[in-house]
Amino acid sequence: MRDQWVLDRKTAFLNHGSFGATPRRVLDRQSALRQQLETEPVRFFLREGPALWRAALDRVADFLGAPTDELAFVRNASEGANAVLRSLPLEAGDEILVSDHGYPAVTRAAEYVADRAGASVRTVTLPFPPEAPEAVTASFLAAVTPRTRLVIVDHVTSPTGMVLPVASLVATLRERGVDTLVDGAHAPGMLDLDLGAVGAAYYVGNFHKWVCAPKGAGFLHVRADRQDGIAPPVVSHGWRRDLSPGERFRAAFDWTGTADPTAALCVPTALDTVAELGGGWTAIRERNRELTLEGRRLIAEALGVEPRIPESMIGTLASLPLPPGSGPGPAHGLDLDPLQARLQDVHDVVVPVFPWPRWPERRIRTSAHLHTERRDFERLAAALRAELA
Ligand SMILES: Cc1ncc(COP(=O)(O)O)c(C=O)c1O
């Protein structure tokens, strides 16, 4: 299976979560599309491309359980979240709620728009580890005030790898008149995602993580009743005053200036290729989840800790606490923890280490996809024993 990916053979690759990894066959399709584009760029951008784009959108609509007209391709979840946040008419005194498990880059975007408007971003501390998913919903609800304009919640949390109960949270918040932006960067391909059932006003996700599309394939879902005024971060030809809000949403996101569209155009191939390699998406999700849980047990044993997050809240990411770090700690969300660097440089094990909830407390996060095997976790367990002895 590993040979289906171009991943470096010598590494134990346990960080599918950060940037995904793309099978050879999908990369070949991307090369072919780029060749087609460069053979006659004008024909591609004005005639062939739009039909391929629409077909890819229809296919992802089917995969995600949402009408095509509520979906747009964006380069990544960050871009989708920025589109929503920068479009909201925030006023001074309004507030956005985020959680202490939220993805820092999305929280930064919320702070950016809040600062501009004189609004605020408040962080909800979730019970950790939660005894049951309902405790998460209760924490958000307790934090809502009459000034809450938006709740941002991760479907699968990045630093802790927990699957949160977003459908019930969205429904409860909706009863209180509060909109939700679900950050589902990790959800497509990891979870049996049904955007219609989630019902959020806004949902963003990535195909370059668990669907294994090339980098730069994300999506934004905006419920039909919330599309008015939602603009992409780059406004171009499609932002036409004469169109209805729905038509404008479609047109504005379908053209945001000249760029390489092949990552998005490869999503159907990624969906087919991975499904074929793993015997269908249901089987893939089950296999990867079982391996994630088995790997978590192995690593917990090596670290001498208990995996305390309930299994019912685990998908294909798992995180465990590490002994505290020493020194000044990473200054920035993209900085490497020294242990992460050593695991890679000395042991050829690729796995992320995050400061969480704040330095010097740290967590290690493993993941499993079809290219992952039990022996990758065994190599990590041995490396951790050596490093932390
Ligand atoms: C929860 C979450 N949100 C957003 C992102 C950002 O994804 P991207 O960099 O593709 O925009 C990530 C990336 O790991 C994530 O884990």
XYZ file of C-alpha atoms and ligand atoms in Angstrom:
405
model
C 0.000 0.000 0.000
C 2.799 2.377 0.910
C 4.082 2.183 -2.682
C 0.844 3.730 -3.874
C 2.115 6.939 -2.249
C 5.391 8.715 -3.062
C 6.142 9.064 0.673
C 9.806 8.580 1.601
C 10.218 4.828 2.258
C 12.577 5.294 5.164
C 10.182 7.293 7.341
C 7.457 6.126 9.666
C 4.912 8.702 8.520
C 2.445 9.311 11.344
C 1.484 12.847 10.408
C -1.120 12.472 7.727
C -3.119 15.017 9.717
C -1.113 18.174 9.032
C -0.932 18.277 5.249
C -2.282 14.920 4.020
C -0.389 12.828 1.477
C -1.382 12.172 -2.113
C -1.267 8.819 -3.964
C 0.773 8.520 -7.151
C -2.290 7.981 -9.312
C -3.813 11.277 -8.186
C -0.534 13.115 -8.795
C -0.427 11.590 -12.289
C -3.923 12.906 -12.952
C -2.819 16.350 -11.771
C 0.176 16.271 -14.131
C -2.093 15.302 -17.009
C -4.468 18.168 -16.225
C -1.585 20.632 -16.052
C -0.378 19.369 -19.411
C -3.864 19.839 -20.855
C -4.005 23.371 -19.422
C -0.647 24.414 -20.810
C -1.359 22.899 -24.227
C -3.889 25.677 -24.819
C -4.418 27.863 -21.725
C -7.196 29.989 -23.190
C -9.245 27.002 -24.260
C -8.677 25.440 -20.853
C -9.629 28.433 -18.695
C -12.581 29.586 -20.769
C -14.031 26.336 -22.112
C -12.710 23.024 -20.762
C -11.950 24.149 -17.215
C -15.429 25.416 -16.247
C -17.044 22.106 -17.252
C -14.461 20.108 -15.286
C -14.902 22.470 -12.311
C -18.670 22.041 -12.335
C -18.362 18.251 -12.606
C -15.933 18.213 -9.658
C -18.309 20.389 -7.611
C -21.231 18.069 -8.387
C -19.140 15.106 -7.306
C -18.094 16.654 -3.990
C -21.684 17.787 -3.381
C -22.704 14.157 -3.605
C -19.849 13.051 -1.307
C -20.591 15.746 1.291
C -24.396 15.630 1.276
C -25.049 19.222 0.202
C -26.504 20.874 -2.922
C -23.843 22.006 -5.409
C -25.200 25.555 -5.168
C -24.238 25.743 -1.496
C -20.641 24.690 -2.142
C -17.555 26.427 -3.409
C -13.993 25.302 -3.927
C -11.431 27.321 -1.997
C -7.710 26.609 -1.674
C -7.982 25.459 1.921
C -10.010 25.642 5.126
C -8.209 28.847 6.135
C -9.390 30.575 2.967
C -12.964 29.378 3.517
C -12.962 30.602 7.118
C -11.525 33.953 6.018
C -14.257 34.324 3.389
C -16.927 33.941 6.067
C -15.251 35.990 8.766
C -14.300 38.898 6.517
C -17.823 39.026 5.076
C -19.741 39.191 8.364
C -21.107 42.637 9.253
C -19.663 42.709 12.784
C -20.352 45.669 15.031
C -18.576 47.098 18.046
C -19.441 45.018 21.097
C -20.266 41.851 19.120
C -18.457 38.678 20.046
C -17.247 35.521 18.364
C -16.850 32.386 20.467
C -14.001 29.966 19.796
C -12.776 27.043 21.886
C -9.456 26.307 23.511
C -9.183 23.323 21.112
C -9.638 25.522 18.026
C -7.106 25.757 15.225
C -4.896 28.767 16.051
C -4.768 30.140 12.483
C -8.572 30.341 12.304
C -8.681 31.996 15.731
C -6.143 34.560 14.410
C -8.501 35.339 11.481
C -11.388 35.801 13.942
C -9.227 38.170 16.025
C -8.320 40.119 12.895
C -11.942 40.810 11.945
C -12.983 41.401 15.554
C -10.220 43.983 16.105
C -11.245 45.815 12.928
C -14.859 46.080 14.116
C -14.303 46.730 17.821
C -15.765 43.278 18.502
C -14.172 40.562 20.647
C -13.189 36.911 20.478
C -13.897 34.886 23.601
C -12.373 31.463 24.210
C -14.597 28.767 25.688
C -12.700 26.223 27.772
C -14.065 22.784 26.971
C -14.140 20.060 29.623
C -11.068 17.939 28.962
C -11.187 15.098 28.577
C -14.974 15.301 28.211
C -16.913 12.488 29.849
C -19.332 12.564 26.923
C -19.826 14.717 23.814
C -22.847 16.495 25.389
C -20.511 18.245 27.845
C -18.981 20.120 24.896
C -22.365 21.444 23.764
C -23.173 22.547 27.321
C -19.907 24.542 27.584
C -20.599 26.504 24.414
C -24.202 27.152 25.417
C -23.172 28.447 28.824
C -20.869 30.966 27.117
C -23.435 32.408 24.664
C -24.570 35.979 25.395
C -26.943 38.331 23.524
C -23.837 39.764 21.760
C -22.666 36.398 20.380
C -22.743 36.664 16.577
C -20.913 33.479 15.675
C -19.576 30.302 17.264
C -16.556 28.672 15.619
C -16.218 25.008 16.447
C -13.915 22.348 15.057
C -15.511 19.126 13.833
C -12.254 17.336 14.629
C -9.955 19.281 16.940
C -6.409 19.753 15.730
C -4.287 19.681 18.921
C -6.360 17.008 20.660
C -7.875 14.963 17.817
C -11.409 14.868 19.254
C -14.507 14.455 17.118
C -16.978 17.021 18.479
C -20.786 16.674 18.350
C -21.273 19.470 15.829
C -24.749 18.513 14.575
C -26.345 18.738 18.035
C -24.321 21.855 18.879
C -25.391 23.606 15.659
C -29.048 22.669 16.268
C -28.995 23.926 19.861
C -27.278 27.182 18.917
C -29.707 27.678 16.054
C -32.599 27.517 18.526
C -30.886 30.399 20.346
C -30.510 32.356 17.095
C -26.711 31.925 16.925
C -24.911 30.915 13.712
C -22.056 28.408 13.659
C -18.952 28.199 11.495
C -17.794 24.586 11.626
C -14.107 24.127 10.945
C -14.169 20.677 9.395
C -10.614 20.771 8.019
C -10.154 17.107 8.979
C -13.679 15.803 8.452
C -14.019 14.796 4.756
C -12.661 11.286 4.389
C -12.241 10.810 8.153
C -15.934 11.005 9.081
C -19.129 10.017 7.332
C -19.868 13.647 6.641
C -23.366 14.858 5.790
C -23.424 18.654 5.595
C -27.209 18.720 5.303
C -27.510 16.840 8.596
C -24.944 19.119 10.281
C -27.057 22.111 9.243
C -24.451 24.791 9.983
C -24.694 28.255 8.440
C -21.042 27.883 7.380
C -18.775 24.840 7.085
C -15.207 24.700 5.778
C -13.096 21.647 5.030
C -10.118 20.247 3.175
C -9.829 17.545 0.556
C -6.027 17.567 0.748
C -6.065 15.904 4.158
C -8.071 12.663 4.447
C -9.402 12.530 0.858
C -5.739 12.687 -0.281
C -6.278 15.270 -3.029
C -3.322 17.440 -4.082
C -2.574 20.439 -1.842
C -4.839 23.419 -2.334
C -8.223 21.671 -2.466
C -10.605 22.935 0.187
C -14.283 23.781 0.246
C -16.695 26.259 1.741
C -20.313 25.358 2.389
C -22.720 28.229 2.989
C -26.369 27.412 3.678
C -28.639 28.984 1.037
C -30.187 31.427 3.548
C -26.758 32.800 4.534
C -25.149 33.326 1.109
C -26.076 36.996 0.711
C -22.940 39.098 1.204
C -20.472 36.193 1.560
C -17.525 37.111 -0.666
C -14.298 35.247 -1.355
C -11.144 36.919 0.019
C -10.337 37.830 -3.594
C -13.251 39.540 -5.370
C -13.096 39.300 -9.166
C -15.336 38.954 -12.264
C -18.051 36.965 -10.512
C -19.082 39.579 -7.929
C -21.927 40.916 -10.065
C -24.528 43.275 -8.643
C -27.144 42.087 -11.137
C -27.111 38.499 -9.839
C -29.239 37.040 -7.055
C -27.311 36.253 -3.836
C -27.151 32.531 -4.719
C -25.997 33.142 -8.302
C -23.432 35.670 -7.070
C -22.082 33.227 -4.479
C -21.537 30.630 -7.201
C -20.002 33.059 -9.687
C -17.808 34.901 -7.171
C -16.172 31.761 -5.788
C -15.842 30.079 -9.186
C -13.422 32.764 -10.407
C -11.003 34.479 -8.029
C -8.354 35.328 -10.614
C -5.962 33.165 -12.575
C -4.587 30.252 -10.572
C -3.786 26.560 -10.993
C -7.184 24.845 -10.524
C -5.876 21.289 -10.834
C -5.921 20.414 -7.118
C -9.701 20.923 -6.987
C -10.169 19.227 -10.355
C -8.395 16.135 -8.992
C -10.801 15.655 -6.063
C -13.020 13.182 -8.006
C -9.918 11.142 -8.909
C -8.777 11.213 -5.279
C -12.212 10.032 -4.104
C -12.151 7.148 -6.616
C -8.498 6.199 -6.159
C -8.547 6.029 -2.376
C -11.899 4.217 -2.385
C -10.477 1.651 -4.774
C -7.276 1.178 -2.771
C -9.147 0.707 0.505
C -12.322 -1.117 -0.536
C -14.704 1.850 -0.261
C -14.878 4.821 2.088
C -16.778 3.052 4.870
C -14.164 0.299 5.065
C -11.365 2.879 4.894
C -12.748 4.906 7.782
C -13.179 1.782 9.905
C -9.727 0.396 9.138
C -8.019 3.717 9.807
C -9.924 4.276 13.044
C -9.079 0.829 14.371
C -5.409 1.341 13.580
C -5.523 4.806 15.197
C -6.911 3.307 18.407
C -4.421 0.427 18.364
C -1.573 2.887 17.774
C -2.841 5.090 20.599
C -2.634 2.115 22.968
C 0.949 1.384 21.897
C 2.080 4.995 22.321
C 0.230 5.460 25.612
C 2.046 2.412 26.958
C 5.405 3.772 25.808
C 4.656 7.097 27.492
C 3.213 5.502 30.612
C -0.042 7.475 30.325
C -3.732 6.606 30.071
C -5.553 7.526 26.839
C -8.355 9.482 28.471
C -10.326 10.813 25.503
C -13.341 8.465 25.054
C -12.999 6.124 22.060
C -16.397 7.337 20.865
C -14.753 10.735 20.182
C -11.835 9.387 18.143
C -11.668 9.316 14.360
C -8.280 8.848 12.717
C -6.277 11.292 14.868
C -5.225 10.567 18.439
C -3.331 12.754 20.866
C -1.584 12.016 24.141
C 0.162 14.178 26.732
C 3.960 14.379 26.783
C 6.262 15.406 29.614
C 6.530 19.245 29.677
C 9.048 20.900 27.344
C 11.945 23.023 28.532
C 13.345 26.325 27.285
C 11.446 29.177 25.630
C 9.151 26.942 23.525
C 7.864 27.442 19.979
C 7.049 31.098 19.307
C 4.726 30.543 16.386
C 2.140 28.038 15.114
C 4.495 26.707 12.428
C 7.566 26.316 14.709
C 8.816 22.778 15.390
C 9.059 21.451 18.912
C 12.633 20.183 19.504
C 11.272 16.680 20.224
C 9.437 16.644 16.884
C 12.663 17.618 15.140
C 14.648 14.889 16.942
C 12.052 12.210 16.188
C 12.435 13.066 12.516
C 16.186 13.718 12.383
C 17.361 10.854 14.592
C 14.611 8.241 14.209
C 12.979 9.017 10.832
C 9.605 9.213 12.525
C 7.325 12.022 11.342
C 4.798 13.016 13.990
C 3.656 16.414 15.304
C 4.240 17.699 18.835
C 2.127 20.705 19.863
C 2.269 23.017 22.862
C -1.215 22.582 24.338
C -3.066 24.016 26.156
C 0.033 26.203 26.543
C 3.780 25.726 26.637
C 5.472 23.937 28.408
C 2.550 21.452 28.354
C 2.686 19.464 25.149
C 0.851 16.756 23.240
C 1.866 14.328 20.538
C -0.650 13.526 17.787
C -0.660 10.405 15.663
C -2.805 9.562 12.666
C -3.521 6.634 10.389
C -4.464 6.367 6.732
C -4.135 3.529 4.238
C -0.351 3.979 3.948
C 0.060 3.625 7.751
C 0.888 0.311 9.394
C 1.178 -0.958 12.960
C 4.945 -1.052 12.618
C 5.008 2.744 12.132
C 3.532 3.086 15.633
C 6.026 0.537 16.959
C 8.860 2.665 15.605
C 7.415 5.754 17.273
C 6.992 3.895 20.575
C 10.655 2.804 20.478
C 11.819 6.313 19.543
C 9.841 7.887 22.387
C 11.260 5.371 24.862
C 14.766 6.301 23.699
C 14.170 10.068 23.723
C 12.307 10.326 27.003
C 14.298 7.736 28.989
C -8.877 22.196 12.569
C -8.084 22.819 11.465
N -8.545 23.917 10.874
C -7.904 24.517 9.863
C -6.721 24.003 9.406
C -6.034 24.746 8.315
O -5.959 24.012 7.167
P -5.343 24.730 5.885
O -3.944 25.109 6.247
O -5.401 23.687 4.827
O -6.171 25.909 5.627
C -6.178 22.862 9.977
C -4.898 22.314 9.503
O -4.343 21.393 10.020
C -6.873 22.260 11.049
O -6.398 21.169 11.661
